[in-house]
CSV table of C-alpha atoms and ligand atoms in Angstrom, one decimal:
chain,number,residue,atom,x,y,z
K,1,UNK,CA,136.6,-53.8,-43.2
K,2,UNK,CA,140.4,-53.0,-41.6
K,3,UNK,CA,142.1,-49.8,-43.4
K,4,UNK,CA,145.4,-49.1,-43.0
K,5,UNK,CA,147.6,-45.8,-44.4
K,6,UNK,CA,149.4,-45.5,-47.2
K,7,UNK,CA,152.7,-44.5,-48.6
K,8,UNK,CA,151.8,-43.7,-51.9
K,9,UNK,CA,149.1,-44.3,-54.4
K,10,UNK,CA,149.8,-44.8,-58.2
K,11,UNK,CA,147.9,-45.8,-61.1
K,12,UNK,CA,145.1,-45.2,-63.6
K,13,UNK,CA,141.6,-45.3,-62.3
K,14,UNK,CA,138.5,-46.7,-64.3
K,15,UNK,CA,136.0,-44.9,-63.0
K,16,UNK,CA,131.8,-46.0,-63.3
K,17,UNK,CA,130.1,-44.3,-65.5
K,18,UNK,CA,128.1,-40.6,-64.4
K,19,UNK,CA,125.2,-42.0,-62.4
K,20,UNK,CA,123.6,-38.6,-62.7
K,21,UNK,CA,123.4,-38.8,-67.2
K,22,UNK,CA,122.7,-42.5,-66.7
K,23,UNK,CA,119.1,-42.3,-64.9
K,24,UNK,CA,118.7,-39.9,-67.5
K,25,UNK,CA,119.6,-41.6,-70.5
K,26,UNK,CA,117.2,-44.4,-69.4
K,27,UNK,CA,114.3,-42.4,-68.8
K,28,UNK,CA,114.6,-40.2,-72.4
K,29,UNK,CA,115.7,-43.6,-74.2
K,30,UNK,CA,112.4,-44.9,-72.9
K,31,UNK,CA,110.0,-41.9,-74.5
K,32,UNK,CA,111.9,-42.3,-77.8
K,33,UNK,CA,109.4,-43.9,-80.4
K,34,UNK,CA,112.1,-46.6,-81.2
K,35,UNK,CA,115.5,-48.3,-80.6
K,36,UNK,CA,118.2,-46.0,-78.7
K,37,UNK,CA,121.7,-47.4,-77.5
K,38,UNK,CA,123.5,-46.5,-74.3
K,39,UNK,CA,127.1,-47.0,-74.2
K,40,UNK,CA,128.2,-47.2,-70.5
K,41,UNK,CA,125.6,-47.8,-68.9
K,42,UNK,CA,126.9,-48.4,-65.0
K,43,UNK,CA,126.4,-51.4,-63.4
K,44,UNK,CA,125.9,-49.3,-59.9
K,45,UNK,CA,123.2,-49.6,-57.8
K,46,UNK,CA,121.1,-46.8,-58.7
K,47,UNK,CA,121.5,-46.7,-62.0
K,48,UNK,CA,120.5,-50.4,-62.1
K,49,UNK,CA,117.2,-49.1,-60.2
K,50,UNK,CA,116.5,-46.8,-62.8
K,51,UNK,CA,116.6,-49.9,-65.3
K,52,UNK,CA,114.7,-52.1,-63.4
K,53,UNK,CA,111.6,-49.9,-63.0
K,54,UNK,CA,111.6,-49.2,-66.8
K,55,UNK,CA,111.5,-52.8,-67.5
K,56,UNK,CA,108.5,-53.1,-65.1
K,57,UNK,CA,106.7,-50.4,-67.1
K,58,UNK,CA,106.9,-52.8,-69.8
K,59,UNK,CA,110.0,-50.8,-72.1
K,60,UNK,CA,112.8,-53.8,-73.7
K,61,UNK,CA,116.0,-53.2,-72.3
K,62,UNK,CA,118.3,-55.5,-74.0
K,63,UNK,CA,122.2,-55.7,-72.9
K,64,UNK,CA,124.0,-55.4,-76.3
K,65,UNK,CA,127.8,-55.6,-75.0
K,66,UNK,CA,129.0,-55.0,-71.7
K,67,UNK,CA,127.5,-51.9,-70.5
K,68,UNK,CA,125.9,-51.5,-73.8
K,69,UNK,CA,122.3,-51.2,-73.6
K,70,UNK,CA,119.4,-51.4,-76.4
K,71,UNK,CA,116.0,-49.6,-75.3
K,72,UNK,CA,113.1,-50.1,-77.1
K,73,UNK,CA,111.2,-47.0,-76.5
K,74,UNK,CA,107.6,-47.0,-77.2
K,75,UNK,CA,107.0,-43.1,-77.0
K,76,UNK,CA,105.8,-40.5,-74.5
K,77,UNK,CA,102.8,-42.6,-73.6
K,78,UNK,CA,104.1,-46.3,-73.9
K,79,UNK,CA,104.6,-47.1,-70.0
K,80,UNK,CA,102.2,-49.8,-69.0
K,81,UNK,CA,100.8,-50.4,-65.3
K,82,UNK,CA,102.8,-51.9,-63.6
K,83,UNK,CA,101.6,-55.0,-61.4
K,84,UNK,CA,104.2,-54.8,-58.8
K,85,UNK,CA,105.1,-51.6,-57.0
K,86,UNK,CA,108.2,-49.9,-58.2
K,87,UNK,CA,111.5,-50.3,-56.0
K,88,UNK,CA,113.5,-47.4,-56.6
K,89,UNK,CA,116.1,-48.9,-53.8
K,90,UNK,CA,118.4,-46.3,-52.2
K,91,UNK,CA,117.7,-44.2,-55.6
K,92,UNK,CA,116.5,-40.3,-55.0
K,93,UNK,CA,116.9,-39.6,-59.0
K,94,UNK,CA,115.2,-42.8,-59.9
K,95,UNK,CA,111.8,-42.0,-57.6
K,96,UNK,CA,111.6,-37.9,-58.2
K,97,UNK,CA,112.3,-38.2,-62.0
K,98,UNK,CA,110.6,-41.4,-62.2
K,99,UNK,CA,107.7,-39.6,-60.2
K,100,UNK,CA,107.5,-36.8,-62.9
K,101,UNK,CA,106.9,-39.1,-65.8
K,102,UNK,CA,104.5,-41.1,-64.4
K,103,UNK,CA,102.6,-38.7,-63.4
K,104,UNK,CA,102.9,-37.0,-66.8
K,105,UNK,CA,101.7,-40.3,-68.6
K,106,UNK,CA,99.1,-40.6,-66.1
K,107,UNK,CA,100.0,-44.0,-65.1
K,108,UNK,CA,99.1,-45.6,-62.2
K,109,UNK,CA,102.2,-47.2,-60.0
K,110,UNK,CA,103.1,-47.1,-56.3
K,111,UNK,CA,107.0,-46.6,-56.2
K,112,UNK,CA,108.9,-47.9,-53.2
K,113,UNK,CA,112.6,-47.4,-51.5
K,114,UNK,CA,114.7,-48.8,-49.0
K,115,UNK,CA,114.7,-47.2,-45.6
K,116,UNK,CA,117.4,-44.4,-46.2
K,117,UNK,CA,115.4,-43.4,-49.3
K,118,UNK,CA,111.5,-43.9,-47.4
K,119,UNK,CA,113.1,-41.3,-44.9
K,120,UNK,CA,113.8,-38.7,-47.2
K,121,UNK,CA,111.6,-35.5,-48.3
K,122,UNK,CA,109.0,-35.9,-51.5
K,123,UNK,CA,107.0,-33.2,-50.7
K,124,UNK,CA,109.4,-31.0,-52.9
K,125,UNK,CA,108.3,-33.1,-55.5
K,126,UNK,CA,104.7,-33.8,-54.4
K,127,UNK,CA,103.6,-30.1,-54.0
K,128,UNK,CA,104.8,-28.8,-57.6
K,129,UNK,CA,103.0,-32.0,-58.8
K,130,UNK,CA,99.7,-31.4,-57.3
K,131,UNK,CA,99.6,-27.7,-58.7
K,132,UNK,CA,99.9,-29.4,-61.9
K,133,UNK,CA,97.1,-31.5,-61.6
K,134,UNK,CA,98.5,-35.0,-60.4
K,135,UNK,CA,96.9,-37.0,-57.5
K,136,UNK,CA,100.0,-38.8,-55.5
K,137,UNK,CA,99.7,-39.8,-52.1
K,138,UNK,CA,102.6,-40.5,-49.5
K,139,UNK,CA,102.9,-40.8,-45.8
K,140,UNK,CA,104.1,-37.9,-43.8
K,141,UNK,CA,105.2,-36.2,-47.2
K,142,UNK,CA,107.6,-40.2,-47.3
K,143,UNK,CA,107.6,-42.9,-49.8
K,144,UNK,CA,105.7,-44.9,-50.9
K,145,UNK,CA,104.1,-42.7,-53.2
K,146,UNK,CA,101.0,-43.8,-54.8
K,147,UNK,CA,100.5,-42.1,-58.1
K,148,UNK,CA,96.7,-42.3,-59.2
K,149,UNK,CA,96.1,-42.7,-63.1
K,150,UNK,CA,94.5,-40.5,-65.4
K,151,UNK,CA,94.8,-37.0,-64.1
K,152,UNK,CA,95.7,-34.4,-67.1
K,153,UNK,CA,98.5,-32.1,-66.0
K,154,UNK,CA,98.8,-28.1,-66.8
K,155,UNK,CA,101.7,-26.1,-67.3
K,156,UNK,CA,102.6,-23.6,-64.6
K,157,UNK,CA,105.8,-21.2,-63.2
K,158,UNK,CA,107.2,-23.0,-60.9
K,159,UNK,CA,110.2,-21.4,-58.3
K,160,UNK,CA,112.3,-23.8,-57.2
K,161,UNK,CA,112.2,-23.5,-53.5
K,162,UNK,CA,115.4,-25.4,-53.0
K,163,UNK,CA,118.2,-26.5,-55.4
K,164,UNK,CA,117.8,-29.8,-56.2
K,165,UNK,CA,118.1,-30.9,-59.8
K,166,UNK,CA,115.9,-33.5,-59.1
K,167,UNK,CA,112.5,-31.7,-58.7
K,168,UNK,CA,113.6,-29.2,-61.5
K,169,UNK,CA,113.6,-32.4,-63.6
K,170,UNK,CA,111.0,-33.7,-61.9
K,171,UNK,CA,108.6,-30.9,-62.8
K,172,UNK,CA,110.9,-30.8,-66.6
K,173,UNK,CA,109.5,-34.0,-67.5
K,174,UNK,CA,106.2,-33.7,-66.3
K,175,UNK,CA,105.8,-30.8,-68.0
K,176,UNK,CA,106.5,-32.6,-71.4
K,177,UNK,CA,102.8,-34.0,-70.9
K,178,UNK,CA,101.0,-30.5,-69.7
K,179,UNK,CA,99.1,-28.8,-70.8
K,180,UNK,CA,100.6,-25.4,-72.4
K,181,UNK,CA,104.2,-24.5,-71.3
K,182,UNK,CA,106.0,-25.4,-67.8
K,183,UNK,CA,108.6,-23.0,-66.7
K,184,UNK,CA,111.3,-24.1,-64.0
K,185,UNK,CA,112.9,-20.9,-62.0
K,186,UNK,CA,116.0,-22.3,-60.3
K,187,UNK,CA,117.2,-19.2,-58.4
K,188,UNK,CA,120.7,-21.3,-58.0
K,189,UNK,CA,122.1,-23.4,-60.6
K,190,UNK,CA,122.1,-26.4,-60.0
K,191,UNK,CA,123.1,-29.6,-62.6
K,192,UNK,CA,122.1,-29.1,-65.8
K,193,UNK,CA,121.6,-32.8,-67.8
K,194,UNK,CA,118.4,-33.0,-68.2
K,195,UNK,CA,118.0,-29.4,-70.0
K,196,UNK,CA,121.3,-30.3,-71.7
K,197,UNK,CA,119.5,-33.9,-73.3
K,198,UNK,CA,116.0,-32.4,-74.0
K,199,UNK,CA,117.9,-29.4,-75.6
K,200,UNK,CA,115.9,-26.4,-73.4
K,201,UNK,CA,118.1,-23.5,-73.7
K,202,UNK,CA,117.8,-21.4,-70.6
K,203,UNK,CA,117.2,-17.4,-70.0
K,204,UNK,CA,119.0,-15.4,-67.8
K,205,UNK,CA,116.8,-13.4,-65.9
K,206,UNK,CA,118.8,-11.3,-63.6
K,207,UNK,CA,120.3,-14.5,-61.2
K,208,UNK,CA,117.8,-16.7,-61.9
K,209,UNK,CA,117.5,-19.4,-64.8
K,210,UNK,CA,114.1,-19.9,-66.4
K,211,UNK,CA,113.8,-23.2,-68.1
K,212,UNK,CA,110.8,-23.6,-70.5
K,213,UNK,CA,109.1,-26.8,-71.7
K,214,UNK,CA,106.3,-27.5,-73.4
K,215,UNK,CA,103.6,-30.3,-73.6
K,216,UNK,CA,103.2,-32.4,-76.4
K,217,UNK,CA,106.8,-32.5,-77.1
K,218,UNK,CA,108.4,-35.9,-78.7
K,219,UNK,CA,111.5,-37.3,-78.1
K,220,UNK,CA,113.8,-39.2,-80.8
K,221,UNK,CA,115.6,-41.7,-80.6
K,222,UNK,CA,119.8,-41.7,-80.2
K,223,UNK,CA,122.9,-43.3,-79.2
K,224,UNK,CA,124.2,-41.8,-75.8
K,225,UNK,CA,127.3,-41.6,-74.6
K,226,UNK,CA,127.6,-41.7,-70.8
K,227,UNK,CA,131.2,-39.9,-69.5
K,228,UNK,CA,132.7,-41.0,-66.5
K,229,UNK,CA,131.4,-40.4,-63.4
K,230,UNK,CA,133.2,-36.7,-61.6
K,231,UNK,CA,131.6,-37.6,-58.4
K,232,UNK,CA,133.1,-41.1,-58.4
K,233,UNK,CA,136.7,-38.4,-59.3
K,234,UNK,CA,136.5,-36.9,-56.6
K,235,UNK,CA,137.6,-39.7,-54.3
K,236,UNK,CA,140.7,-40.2,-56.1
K,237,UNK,CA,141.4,-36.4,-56.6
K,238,UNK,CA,141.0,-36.0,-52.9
K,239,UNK,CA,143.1,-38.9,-52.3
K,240,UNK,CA,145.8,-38.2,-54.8
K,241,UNK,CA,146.1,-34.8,-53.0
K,242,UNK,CA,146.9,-35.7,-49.4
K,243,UNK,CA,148.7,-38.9,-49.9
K,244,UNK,CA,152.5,-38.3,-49.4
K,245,UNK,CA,153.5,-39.8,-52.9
K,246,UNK,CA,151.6,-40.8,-56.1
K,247,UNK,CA,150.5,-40.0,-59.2
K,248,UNK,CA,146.6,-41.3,-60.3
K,249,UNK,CA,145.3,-41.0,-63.8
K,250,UNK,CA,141.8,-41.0,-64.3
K,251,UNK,CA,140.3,-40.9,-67.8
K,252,UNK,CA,137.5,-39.3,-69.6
K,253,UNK,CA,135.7,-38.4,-67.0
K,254,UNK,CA,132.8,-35.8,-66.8
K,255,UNK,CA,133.4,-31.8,-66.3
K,256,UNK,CA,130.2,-30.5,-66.3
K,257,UNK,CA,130.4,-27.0,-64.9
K,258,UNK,CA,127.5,-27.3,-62.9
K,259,UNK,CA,129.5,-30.6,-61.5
K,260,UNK,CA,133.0,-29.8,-61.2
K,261,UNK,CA,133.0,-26.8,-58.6
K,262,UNK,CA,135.4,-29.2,-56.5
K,263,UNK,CA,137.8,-29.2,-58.9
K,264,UNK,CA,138.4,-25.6,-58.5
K,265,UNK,CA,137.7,-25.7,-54.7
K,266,UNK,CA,140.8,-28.1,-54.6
K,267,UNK,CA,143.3,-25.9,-56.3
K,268,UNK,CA,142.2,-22.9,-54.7
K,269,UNK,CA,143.4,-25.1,-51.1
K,270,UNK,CA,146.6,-25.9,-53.5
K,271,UNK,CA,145.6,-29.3,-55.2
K,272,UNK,CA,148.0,-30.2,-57.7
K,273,UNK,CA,145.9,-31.5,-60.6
K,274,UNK,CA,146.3,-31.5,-64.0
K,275,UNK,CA,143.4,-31.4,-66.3
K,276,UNK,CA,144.4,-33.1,-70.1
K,277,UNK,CA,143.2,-33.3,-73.4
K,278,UNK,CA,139.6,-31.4,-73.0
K,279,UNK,CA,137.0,-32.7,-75.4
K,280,UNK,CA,133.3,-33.3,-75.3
K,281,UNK,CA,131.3,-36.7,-75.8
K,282,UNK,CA,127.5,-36.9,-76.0
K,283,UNK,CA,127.0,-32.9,-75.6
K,284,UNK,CA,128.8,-33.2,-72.3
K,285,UNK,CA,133.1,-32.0,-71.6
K,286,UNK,CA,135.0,-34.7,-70.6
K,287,UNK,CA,139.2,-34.4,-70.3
K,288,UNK,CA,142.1,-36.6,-68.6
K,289,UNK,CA,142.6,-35.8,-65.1
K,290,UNK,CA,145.9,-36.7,-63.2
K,291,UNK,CA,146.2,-35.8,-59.4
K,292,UNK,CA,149.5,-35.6,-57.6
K,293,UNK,CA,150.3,-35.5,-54.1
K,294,UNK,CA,150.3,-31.4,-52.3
K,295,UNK,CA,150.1,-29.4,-49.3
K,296,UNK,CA,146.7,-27.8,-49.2
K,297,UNK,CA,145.1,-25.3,-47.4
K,298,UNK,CA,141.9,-23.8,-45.4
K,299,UNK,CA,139.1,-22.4,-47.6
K,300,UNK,CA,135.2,-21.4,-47.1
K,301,UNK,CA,132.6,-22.6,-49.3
K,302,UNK,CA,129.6,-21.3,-49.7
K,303,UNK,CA,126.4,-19.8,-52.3
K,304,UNK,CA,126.1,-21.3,-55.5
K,305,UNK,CA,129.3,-22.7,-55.3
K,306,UNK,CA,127.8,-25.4,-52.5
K,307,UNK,CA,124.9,-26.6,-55.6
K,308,UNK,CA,128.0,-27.5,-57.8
K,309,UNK,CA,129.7,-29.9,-55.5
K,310,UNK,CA,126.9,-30.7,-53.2
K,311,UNK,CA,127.5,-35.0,-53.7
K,312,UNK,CA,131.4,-34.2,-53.1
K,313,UNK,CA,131.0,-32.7,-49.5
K,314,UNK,CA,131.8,-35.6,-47.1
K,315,UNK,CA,135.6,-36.2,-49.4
K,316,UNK,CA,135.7,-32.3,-49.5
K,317,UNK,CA,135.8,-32.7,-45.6
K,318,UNK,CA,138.4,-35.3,-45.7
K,319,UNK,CA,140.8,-32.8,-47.8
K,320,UNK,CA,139.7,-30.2,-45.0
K,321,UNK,CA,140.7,-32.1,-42.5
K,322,UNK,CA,144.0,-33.0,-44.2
K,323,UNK,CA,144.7,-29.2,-45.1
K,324,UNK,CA,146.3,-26.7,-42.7
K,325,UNK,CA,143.9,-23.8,-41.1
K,326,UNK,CA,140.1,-23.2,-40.9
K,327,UNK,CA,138.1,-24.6,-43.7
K,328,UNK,CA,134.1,-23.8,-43.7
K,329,UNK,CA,131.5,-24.9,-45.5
K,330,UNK,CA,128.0,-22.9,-45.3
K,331,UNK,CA,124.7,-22.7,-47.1
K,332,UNK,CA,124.7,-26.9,-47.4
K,333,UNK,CA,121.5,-27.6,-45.7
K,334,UNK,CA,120.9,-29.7,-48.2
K,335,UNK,CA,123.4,-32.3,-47.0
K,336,UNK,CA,121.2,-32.8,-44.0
K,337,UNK,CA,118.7,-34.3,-46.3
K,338,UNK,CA,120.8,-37.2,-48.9
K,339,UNK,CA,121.0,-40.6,-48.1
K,340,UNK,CA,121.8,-39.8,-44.4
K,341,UNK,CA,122.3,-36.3,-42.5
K,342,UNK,CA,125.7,-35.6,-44.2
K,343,UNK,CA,126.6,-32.8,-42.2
K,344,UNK,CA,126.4,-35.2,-39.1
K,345,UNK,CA,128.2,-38.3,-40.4
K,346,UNK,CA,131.1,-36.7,-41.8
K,347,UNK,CA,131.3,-34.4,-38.1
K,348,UNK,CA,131.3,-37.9,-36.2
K,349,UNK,CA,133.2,-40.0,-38.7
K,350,UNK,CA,136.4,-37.2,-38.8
K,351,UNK,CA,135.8,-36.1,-34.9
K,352,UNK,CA,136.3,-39.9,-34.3
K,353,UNK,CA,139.6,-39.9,-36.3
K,354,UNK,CA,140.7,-36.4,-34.3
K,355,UNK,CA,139.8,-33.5,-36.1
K,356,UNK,CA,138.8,-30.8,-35.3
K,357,UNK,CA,135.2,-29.9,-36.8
K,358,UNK,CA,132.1,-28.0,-35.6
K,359,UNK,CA,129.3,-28.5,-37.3
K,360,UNK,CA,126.0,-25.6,-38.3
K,361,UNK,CA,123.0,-25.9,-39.4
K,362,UNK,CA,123.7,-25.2,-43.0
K,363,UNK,CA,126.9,-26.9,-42.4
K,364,UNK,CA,130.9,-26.9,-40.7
K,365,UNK,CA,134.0,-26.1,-39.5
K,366,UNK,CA,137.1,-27.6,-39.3
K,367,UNK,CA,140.6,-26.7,-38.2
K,368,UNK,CA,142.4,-28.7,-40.1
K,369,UNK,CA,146.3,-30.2,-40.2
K,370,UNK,CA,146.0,-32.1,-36.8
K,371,UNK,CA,147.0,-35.9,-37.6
K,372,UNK,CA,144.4,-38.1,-38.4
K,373,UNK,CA,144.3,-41.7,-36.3
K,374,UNK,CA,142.5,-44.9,-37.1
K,375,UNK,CA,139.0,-45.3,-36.0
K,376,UNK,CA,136.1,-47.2,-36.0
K,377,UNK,CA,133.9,-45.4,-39.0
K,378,UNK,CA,130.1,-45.8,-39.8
K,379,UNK,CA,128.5,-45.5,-43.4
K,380,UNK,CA,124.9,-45.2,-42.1
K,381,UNK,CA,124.0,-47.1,-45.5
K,382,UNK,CA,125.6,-43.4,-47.3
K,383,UNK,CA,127.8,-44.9,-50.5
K,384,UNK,CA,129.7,-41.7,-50.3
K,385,UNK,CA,130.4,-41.6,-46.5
K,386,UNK,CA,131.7,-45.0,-46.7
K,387,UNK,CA,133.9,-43.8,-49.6
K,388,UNK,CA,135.0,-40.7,-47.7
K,389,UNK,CA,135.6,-42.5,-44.5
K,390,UNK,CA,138.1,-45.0,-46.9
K,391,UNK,CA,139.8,-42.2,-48.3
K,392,UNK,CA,140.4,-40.7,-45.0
K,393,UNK,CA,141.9,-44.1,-43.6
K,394,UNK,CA,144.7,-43.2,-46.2
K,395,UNK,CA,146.3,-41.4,-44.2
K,396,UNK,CA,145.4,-41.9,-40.7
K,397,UNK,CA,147.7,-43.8,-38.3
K,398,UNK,CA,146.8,-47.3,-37.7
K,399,UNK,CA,143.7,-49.3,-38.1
K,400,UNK,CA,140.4,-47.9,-39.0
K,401,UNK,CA,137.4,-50.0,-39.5
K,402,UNK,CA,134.3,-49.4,-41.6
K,403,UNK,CA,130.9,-51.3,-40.6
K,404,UNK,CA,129.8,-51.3,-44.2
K,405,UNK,CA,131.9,-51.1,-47.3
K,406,UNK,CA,129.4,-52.7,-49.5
K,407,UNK,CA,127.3,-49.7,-49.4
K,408,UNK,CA,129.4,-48.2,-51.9
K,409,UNK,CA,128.2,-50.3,-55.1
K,410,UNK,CA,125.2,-47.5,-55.1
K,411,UNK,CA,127.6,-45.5,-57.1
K,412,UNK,CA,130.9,-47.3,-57.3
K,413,UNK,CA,130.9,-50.9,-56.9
K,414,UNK,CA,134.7,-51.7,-57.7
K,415,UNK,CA,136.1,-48.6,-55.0
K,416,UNK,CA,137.3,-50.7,-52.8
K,417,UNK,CA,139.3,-52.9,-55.2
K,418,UNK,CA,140.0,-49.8,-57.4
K,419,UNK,CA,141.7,-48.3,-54.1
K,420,UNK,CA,143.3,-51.4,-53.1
K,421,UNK,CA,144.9,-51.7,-56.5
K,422,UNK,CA,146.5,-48.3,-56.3
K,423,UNK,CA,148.3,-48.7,-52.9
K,424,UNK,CA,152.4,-49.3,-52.6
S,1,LIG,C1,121.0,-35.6,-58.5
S,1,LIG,C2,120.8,-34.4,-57.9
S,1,LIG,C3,121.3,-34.1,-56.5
S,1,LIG,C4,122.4,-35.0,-56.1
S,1,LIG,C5,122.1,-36.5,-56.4
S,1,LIG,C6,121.8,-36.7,-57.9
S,1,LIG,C7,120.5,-35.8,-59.9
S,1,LIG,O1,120.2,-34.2,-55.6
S,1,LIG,O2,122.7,-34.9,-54.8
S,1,LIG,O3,123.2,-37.3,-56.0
S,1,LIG,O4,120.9,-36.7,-60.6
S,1,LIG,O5,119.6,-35.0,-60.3
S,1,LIG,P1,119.2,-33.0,-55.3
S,1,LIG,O6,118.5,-32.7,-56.5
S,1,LIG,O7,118.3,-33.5,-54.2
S,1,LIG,O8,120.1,-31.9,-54.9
């Protein structure tokens, strides 16, 4: 794909719905002991992966409207064996969570990925499992992951070594079938949706948050509401902010604290954007947001602050890049370990547009302000590199081209028409 700059960008932005609350809304809809609805359910990638594999373990999914969904659950032990192995795609939260319950029901199932999502670490997953009781076996700590049936699981403490919300809710929802209680220590906060929909309160204990479940809990059955998605935002806010004119509306989308840390990192670098008419759907806060064009500046990110807008690094970089001084970002190792190594696509994608960046182990530097110029730009199959990369094109002179555009229907499949539709 060809990208050129921009003038301006104005409009109103439909957004997909949060990929993050959809895999979830899937999987709890599935336990319930009846019919639950799903209004806006995405028709994403990942999301769609989610789906899929619940309609291999033998749960009705019926489209009701357009991104209306009917799921007949049948209860905390109504997954069947499933005859094919389960493709979980490009999907991280689909395999982790996916792995959890499984394991929980004691169903056997070998779950598969594409190559992106075969190359990335289940041993954070694996090891809390096995403590537990469950037999799983992988290659090199790598998919597939071959869950054996009929293994009872027991509650235990478990420390989160790294902050990822997916093995918390891995090791959540497996502990919904242990024995006893389960209790997740997340020393950082990190997204909080599933505790949110299975109603687990958390403690405070100095720093930490201790999250308890206990086995033998039921799930009922409900109508969810799924906001729209704040990582998909973050593109446009980014956008909005360094384009020279514009004005983008984006509505009803999600503002999850443990979620939204870039909105705040943006207007601390001088972001003009306007948050309206704050309300909450389906447990969750949700407002208006409108982002206008401004001159931003350096800042350093770093600490819990990184957990909060973890997904929103390589358009973070972009607005870096775009803002005048040093910008850092630091304790991200965890960006070495997502769809690609995010610290080093977003180095080579902006270093091959001009700027300025040095890159750590836990993360990078850039000087930013020096204009950006039109380059060839590579998604190494990352939906949110490919975005960043486009949003970066905005504004560099002449032509850059992207090897893969498609890659961003894992999160967002209408960006690229979204984007286009926006342009003057
Ligand atoms: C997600 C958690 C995060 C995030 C991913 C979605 C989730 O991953 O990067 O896009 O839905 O729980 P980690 O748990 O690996 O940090």
């Amino acid at each position: 794909m060809v990208l050129s700059p921009v003038n301006g960008l104005y409009g109103r932005v439909d957004l997909p719905s949060d990929k993050s609350i959809a895999h979830r809304t899937m999987l709890l809809a599935a336990l319930g002991d009846g019919t639950s609805r799903i209004v806006g359910y995405p028709k994403s990638a990942d999301p769609q992966s989610t789906l899929a594999c619940i309609r291999q373990l033998g749960i009705r999914v019926d489209e009701e409207s357009e991104g209306t969904l009917v799921v007949h659950g049948r209860g905390m032990h109504g997954f069947s064996t499933p005859s094919e192995p389960l493709d979980c795609g490009n999907s991280g939260t689909t395999m982790r969570l996916l792995a959890g319950l499984l394991a929980g029901q004691g169903v056997a199932a070998t779950m598969i990925g594409d190559a992106s999502l075969s190359s990335r670490p289940m041993r954070r997953i694996l090891d809390p499992l096995a403590r537990m009781g469950a037999k799983i076996s992988a290659t090199d700590g790598h998919a597939p992951l071959v869950i054996e049936g009929g293994h009872p699981l027991s509650g235990m403490t478990y420390t989160l070594p790294m902050a990822s919300a997916q093995v918390k809710s891995c090791v959540l929802l497996a502990g919904l079938y242990a024995d006893g209680e389960t209790t997740v220590v997340e020393p950082v906060a990190t997204r909080d949706h599933t505790e949110r929909m299975l109603g687990v309160n958390a403690v405070a204990v100095g720093t930490a948050r201790h999250l308890t479940v206990r086995g033998g809990t039921t799930l009922g059955v409900r109508t969810w509401r799924v906001p729209r998605d704040f990582s998909a935002a973050a593109f446009f806010l980014v956008a909005g902010s360094i384009v020279p004119e514009g004005e983008i509306r984006m509505p009803q989308v999600g503002l999850n604290p443990t979620r939204a840390a870039l909105l705040d990192v943006l207007r601390a670098m001088g972001a003009d954007i306007r948050v309206e008419d704050e309300r909450e759907v389906g447990g969750e806060p949700i407002a208006d947001l409108v982002a206008l064009p401004a001159k931003l500046h350096g800042v350093r990110i770093d600490g819990a602050t990184v957990a909060n807008l973890i997904d929103e690094i390589p358009v973070l970089a972009v607005a870096m890049a775009c803002a005048e001084g040093v910008s850092e970002v630091r304790d991200a190792h965890e960006l070495r370990v997502k769809e690609t190594d995010r610290i080093a696509a977003v180095a080579d994608n902006l270093r091959a547009m001009g700027a300025d960046i040095e890159t750590f182990d836990d993360g990078f530097r850039i000087v930013g302000g020096k204009p950006l110029v039109g380059a060839p730009q590579q998604a190494r199959h990352d939906h949110r590199i490919a975005m960043a990369a486009g949003i970066a094109s905005l504004v560099a002179e002449g032509e850059t081209v992207l090897d893969d555009p498609a890659v961003a229907a894992v999160s967002f499949p209408a960006f690229w028409d979204t984007l286009s539709t926006l342009r003057v």
